[in-house]
Amino acid sequence: GWGVLLFVLVLVALAFLVQTAVHYLVHPKRPSRGAAFTPKLGLISEGLQVFCVFVATAVMALIEKRSVLAYGYQGTARAARFFFGLVWGFVAISALVLTLWKAGLLGFDGQLLHGELVWRYAAEWGVVFLLVGLFEESLLRGYLQFTLTRGIGFWWGALLLSFVFGFGHGSNPGESPVGLFAAGAIGLVFCLSLWYTGSLWWAVGFHAAWDWGESYFYGTSDSGMVAQGHLLGEHPAGKLLWSGGATGPE
C-alpha cells in the first residue's frame, strides 16, 4: 500500500510541475467536443505524460532496488510480442469497423488525404499513439499492477485498475457510459495479455494500433475526439447504442 501511495504522490507532483510549466510557457487548449485533435498537441501531451510516469516508475525502482523495466517490460520475445500486438490491434479495429459498415451503422465518405499528406499524418499519428500506449499501459499495468499483485493478488489488482482505466476515460470530451464500460473491459484484456505473456509489449502494440486505426486510418471519433488529418471520412448511422454516435465505434 505504501508503494502504491508513494508512486501516486510522485506522479501527481511531477504532473503538477509539468502542467504548471507548460501552462505558462505554451498556453495549450484542450480540444472541445467535436474539435479536431492535432498531432502536435498529441505529441506534446502524451510525451510529457510518458515522461512523468517513467520518472515516477524510475523513482520506485530505485527505492525497491529493481530495474525500471521490471514493471512490465521484461519477459521473452519482446519484439515479437510488440509486433503481433500491432497486427492484432489493427485487425480488431478493422473487424469492428467492417461489422458496423455491413450492419449499416457506419458510412464512409471517401479518402480525405492524398499524396505526401497520407504518409506524413500516418507517421505523426503512429508516434502519438505509440506514446498513448506506453503511457496508459505503464501507468495502470506497470508499477501499480506489479505492486498490487504482491499485495492483493493479480486479478483483484487487474479488476481494480481496469475500473480506474474505464473511469479515467470519463474526462475525454464526448465519452459515453457505454464507452467507459468498453474501456474498462479492454483494460481487463490488456491485463490478461500481461498475465499470459509476462510483459506489456503485446498490450502496448495492440493499444497503439487500435487507436491509430480508429483515429487516423478509418477516421472515426475516439472517445468523442476527431484526429486532424485522417485518411478516410466516415459518419455514424442508426441507433446511438449500436453505432457509437459521436463517441466513436469503441
Short mmCIF file of C-alpha atoms in Angstrom, two decimals:
data_model
loop_
_atom_site.label_atom_id
_atom_site.label_comp_id
_atom_site.label_asym_id
_atom_site.label_seq_id
_atom_site.Cartn_x
_atom_site.Cartn_y
_atom_site.Cartn_z
CA GLY A 1 0.00 0.00 0.00
CA TRP A 2 2.81 2.40 0.82
CA GLY A 3 4.47 1.72 -2.53
CA VAL A 4 1.24 2.50 -4.40
CA LEU A 5 0.69 5.66 -2.37
CA LEU A 6 4.25 6.89 -2.91
CA PHE A 7 4.08 6.19 -6.65
CA VAL A 8 0.84 8.16 -6.94
CA LEU A 9 2.23 11.06 -4.90
CA VAL A 10 5.40 11.25 -7.00
CA LEU A 11 3.39 11.06 -10.22
CA VAL A 12 0.90 13.73 -9.14
CA ALA A 13 3.71 16.06 -8.02
CA LEU A 14 5.53 15.59 -11.34
CA ALA A 15 2.35 16.10 -13.35
CA PHE A 16 1.56 19.29 -11.42
CA LEU A 17 5.03 20.71 -12.00
CA VAL A 18 4.99 19.81 -15.70
CA GLN A 19 1.44 21.10 -16.21
CA THR A 20 2.28 24.38 -14.47
CA ALA A 21 5.40 24.86 -16.60
CA VAL A 22 3.57 24.05 -19.84
CA HIS A 23 0.65 26.33 -18.90
CA TYR A 24 2.92 29.35 -18.50
CA LEU A 25 5.20 28.57 -21.43
CA VAL A 26 2.86 27.21 -24.11
CA HIS A 27 -0.75 28.04 -23.06
CA PRO A 28 -2.25 24.87 -24.61
CA LYS A 29 -6.00 24.46 -25.09
CA ARG A 30 -7.75 21.12 -24.65
CA PRO A 31 -9.93 20.27 -27.66
CA SER A 32 -13.67 20.63 -27.06
CA ARG A 33 -16.30 18.09 -28.07
CA GLY A 34 -16.14 17.53 -31.83
CA ALA A 35 -12.91 19.52 -32.24
CA ALA A 36 -10.01 18.03 -34.18
CA PHE A 37 -7.11 16.65 -32.12
CA THR A 38 -3.80 17.66 -33.73
CA PRO A 39 -0.60 15.58 -33.94
CA LYS A 40 1.39 18.45 -32.37
CA LEU A 41 -0.88 18.59 -29.34
CA GLY A 42 -0.79 14.80 -29.08
CA LEU A 43 3.00 14.62 -29.23
CA ILE A 44 3.37 17.27 -26.51
CA SER A 45 0.70 15.99 -24.14
CA GLU A 46 1.41 12.28 -24.49
CA GLY A 47 5.18 12.79 -24.49
CA LEU A 48 5.01 14.69 -21.20
CA GLN A 49 2.75 12.06 -19.67
CA VAL A 50 5.14 9.27 -20.68
CA PHE A 51 7.98 11.28 -19.13
CA CYS A 52 6.08 11.69 -15.84
CA VAL A 53 5.13 8.04 -15.47
CA PHE A 54 8.63 6.89 -16.46
CA VAL A 55 10.28 9.14 -13.86
CA ALA A 56 7.81 8.05 -11.16
CA THR A 57 8.49 4.40 -12.03
CA ALA A 58 12.25 5.02 -12.00
CA VAL A 59 11.99 6.56 -8.52
CA MET A 60 10.18 3.48 -7.23
CA ALA A 61 12.64 1.16 -8.98
CA LEU A 62 15.49 2.98 -7.25
CA ILE A 63 13.80 2.66 -3.86
CA GLU A 64 12.97 -1.02 -4.37
CA LYS A 65 16.36 -1.80 -5.97
CA ARG A 66 14.89 -3.17 -9.20
CA SER A 67 15.36 -2.44 -12.87
CA VAL A 68 12.96 0.16 -14.22
CA LEU A 69 11.99 -2.46 -16.82
CA ALA A 70 10.93 -4.92 -14.12
CA TYR A 71 7.43 -3.43 -14.04
CA GLY A 72 6.07 -4.98 -17.22
CA TYR A 73 8.82 -4.51 -19.80
CA GLN A 74 10.96 -7.60 -19.37
CA GLY A 75 9.96 -11.12 -20.37
CA THR A 76 10.74 -13.10 -23.51
CA ALA A 77 10.17 -12.37 -27.22
CA ARG A 78 9.52 -8.70 -26.58
CA ALA A 79 9.91 -7.60 -30.22
CA ALA A 80 7.59 -10.38 -31.42
CA ARG A 81 5.02 -9.58 -28.71
CA PHE A 82 5.02 -5.92 -29.73
CA PHE A 83 4.80 -6.71 -33.46
CA PHE A 84 1.87 -9.11 -33.09
CA GLY A 85 0.17 -6.64 -30.75
CA LEU A 86 0.34 -4.10 -33.58
CA VAL A 87 -1.06 -6.63 -36.04
CA TRP A 88 -3.96 -7.72 -33.84
CA GLY A 89 -4.79 -4.16 -32.78
CA PHE A 90 -5.32 -3.13 -36.39
CA VAL A 91 -7.14 -6.37 -37.22
CA ALA A 92 -9.50 -5.87 -34.25
CA ILE A 93 -10.49 -2.28 -35.08
CA SER A 94 -10.84 -3.26 -38.76
CA ALA A 95 -13.20 -6.11 -37.82
CA LEU A 96 -15.29 -3.75 -35.69
CA VAL A 97 -15.48 -1.08 -38.40
CA LEU A 98 -16.32 -3.71 -41.04
CA THR A 99 -19.12 -5.07 -38.85
CA LEU A 100 -20.58 -1.59 -38.30
CA TRP A 101 -20.35 -0.82 -42.02
CA LYS A 102 -22.04 -4.10 -43.06
CA ALA A 103 -24.76 -3.51 -40.46
CA GLY A 104 -25.47 -0.05 -41.85
CA LEU A 105 -24.29 1.65 -38.66
CA LEU A 106 -21.35 3.45 -40.27
CA GLY A 107 -20.93 5.07 -43.66
CA PHE A 108 -17.75 6.11 -45.47
CA ASP A 109 -17.29 9.48 -47.19
CA GLY A 110 -14.23 8.61 -49.24
CA GLN A 111 -10.49 9.26 -48.92
CA LEU A 112 -9.63 12.67 -47.48
CA LEU A 113 -5.81 12.67 -47.71
CA HIS A 114 -3.68 12.32 -50.82
CA GLY A 115 -0.02 12.34 -51.78
CA GLU A 116 2.59 13.29 -49.19
CA LEU A 117 -0.04 14.06 -46.54
CA VAL A 118 -1.01 10.37 -46.35
CA TRP A 119 2.44 9.31 -45.15
CA ARG A 120 3.11 12.40 -43.05
CA TYR A 121 -0.02 12.08 -40.95
CA ALA A 122 0.34 8.29 -40.80
CA ALA A 123 3.80 8.66 -39.26
CA GLU A 124 2.86 11.50 -36.92
CA TRP A 125 -0.19 9.71 -35.56
CA GLY A 126 1.81 6.49 -35.32
CA VAL A 127 4.23 8.16 -32.91
CA VAL A 128 1.41 9.81 -30.95
CA PHE A 129 -0.48 6.57 -30.42
CA LEU A 130 2.68 4.67 -29.54
CA LEU A 131 3.13 7.23 -26.76
CA VAL A 132 -0.52 6.75 -25.76
CA GLY A 133 0.01 3.00 -25.48
CA LEU A 134 3.23 3.41 -23.49
CA PHE A 135 1.67 5.92 -21.11
CA GLU A 136 -1.61 4.18 -20.36
CA GLU A 137 -0.14 0.68 -20.12
CA SER A 138 2.79 1.86 -17.95
CA LEU A 139 0.52 3.90 -15.71
CA LEU A 140 -2.09 1.28 -14.89
CA ARG A 141 -0.50 -2.05 -15.76
CA GLY A 142 3.12 -1.28 -14.95
CA TYR A 143 4.26 -0.43 -11.41
CA LEU A 144 0.74 -0.34 -9.96
CA GLN A 145 -0.24 -3.78 -11.28
CA PHE A 146 3.11 -5.23 -10.22
CA THR A 147 2.74 -3.86 -6.68
CA LEU A 148 -0.95 -4.67 -6.23
CA THR A 149 -0.20 -8.23 -7.32
CA ARG A 150 2.19 -8.53 -4.37
CA GLY A 151 -0.44 -7.14 -2.01
CA ILE A 152 -3.91 -8.37 -3.07
CA GLY A 153 -3.22 -10.74 -5.98
CA PHE A 154 -3.04 -10.28 -9.74
CA TRP A 155 -6.73 -10.47 -10.64
CA TRP A 156 -8.01 -8.28 -7.81
CA GLY A 157 -5.44 -5.71 -8.89
CA ALA A 158 -6.49 -6.15 -12.53
CA LEU A 159 -10.17 -5.60 -11.68
CA LEU A 160 -9.41 -2.51 -9.63
CA LEU A 161 -7.11 -0.92 -12.20
CA SER A 162 -9.42 -1.77 -15.11
CA PHE A 163 -12.22 0.04 -13.28
CA VAL A 164 -9.89 3.02 -12.83
CA PHE A 165 -8.95 2.79 -16.53
CA GLY A 166 -12.59 2.94 -17.60
CA PHE A 167 -13.48 5.66 -15.10
CA GLY A 168 -10.48 7.74 -16.19
CA HIS A 169 -11.81 7.94 -19.75
CA GLY A 170 -14.73 9.98 -18.41
CA SER A 171 -12.58 13.11 -18.73
CA ASN A 172 -12.47 12.69 -22.51
CA PRO A 173 -14.83 15.11 -24.31
CA GLY A 174 -17.70 13.19 -25.89
CA GLU A 175 -17.28 9.96 -23.89
CA SER A 176 -20.41 7.94 -23.07
CA PRO A 177 -21.35 5.36 -20.38
CA VAL A 178 -21.05 2.51 -22.90
CA GLY A 179 -17.64 3.84 -23.95
CA LEU A 180 -16.50 3.88 -20.31
CA PHE A 181 -17.61 0.28 -19.86
CA ALA A 182 -15.80 -0.73 -23.06
CA ALA A 183 -12.59 0.98 -21.87
CA GLY A 184 -12.74 -0.93 -18.59
CA ALA A 185 -13.36 -4.18 -20.47
CA ILE A 186 -10.37 -3.71 -22.78
CA GLY A 187 -8.33 -2.92 -19.68
CA LEU A 188 -9.06 -6.47 -18.49
CA VAL A 189 -7.97 -7.83 -21.88
CA PHE A 190 -4.66 -5.99 -21.52
CA CYS A 191 -4.27 -7.43 -18.01
CA LEU A 192 -4.92 -10.90 -19.44
CA SER A 193 -2.17 -10.33 -22.02
CA LEU A 194 0.20 -9.26 -19.23
CA TRP A 195 -0.63 -12.39 -17.24
CA TYR A 196 -0.25 -14.66 -20.30
CA THR A 197 2.86 -13.16 -21.93
CA GLY A 198 4.64 -11.86 -18.83
CA SER A 199 5.07 -8.35 -20.25
CA LEU A 200 3.19 -5.31 -21.56
CA TRP A 201 4.68 -5.35 -25.05
CA TRP A 202 1.67 -7.01 -26.72
CA ALA A 203 -0.71 -4.62 -24.93
CA VAL A 204 1.30 -1.56 -25.95
CA GLY A 205 1.32 -2.68 -29.60
CA PHE A 206 -2.39 -3.52 -29.62
CA HIS A 207 -3.30 -0.27 -27.88
CA ALA A 208 -1.26 1.85 -30.30
CA ALA A 209 -2.51 0.10 -33.45
CA TRP A 210 -6.16 0.14 -32.34
CA ASP A 211 -6.06 3.90 -31.70
CA TRP A 212 -4.12 4.54 -34.94
CA GLY A 213 -6.57 2.53 -37.00
CA GLU A 214 -9.58 4.10 -35.30
CA SER A 215 -8.43 7.73 -35.37
CA TYR A 216 -6.16 8.02 -38.42
CA PHE A 217 -6.86 5.19 -40.85
CA TYR A 218 -10.66 4.92 -40.60
CA GLY A 219 -11.14 8.48 -39.33
CA THR A 220 -13.75 7.65 -36.70
CA SER A 221 -14.14 9.51 -33.42
CA ASP A 222 -12.11 8.24 -30.48
CA SER A 223 -13.90 8.99 -27.20
CA GLY A 224 -15.53 11.95 -28.97
CA MET A 225 -12.27 13.36 -30.35
CA VAL A 226 -11.53 13.51 -34.09
CA ALA A 227 -7.95 13.37 -35.34
CA GLN A 228 -6.83 16.20 -37.58
CA GLY A 229 -5.53 14.67 -40.79
CA HIS A 230 -7.27 11.29 -41.01
CA LEU A 231 -7.18 9.12 -44.10
CA LEU A 232 -10.84 8.18 -44.55
CA GLY A 233 -14.01 10.12 -43.84
CA GLU A 234 -16.95 8.44 -42.12
CA HIS A 235 -20.20 9.15 -40.31
CA PRO A 236 -22.17 7.06 -37.79
CA ALA A 237 -25.70 5.98 -38.68
CA GLY A 238 -28.57 4.25 -36.93
CA LYS A 239 -29.17 3.85 -33.21
CA LEU A 240 -26.65 5.51 -30.91
CA LEU A 241 -26.24 2.42 -28.73
CA TRP A 242 -25.03 0.33 -31.68
CA SER A 243 -23.19 2.88 -33.83
CA GLY A 244 -21.38 4.70 -31.02
CA GLY A 245 -22.52 8.03 -32.42
CA ALA A 246 -20.17 10.95 -31.84
CA THR A 247 -18.26 8.95 -29.22
CA GLY A 248 -16.90 6.54 -31.83
CA PRO A 249 -17.11 2.80 -32.54
CA GLU A 250 -15.32 1.73 -29.35
#
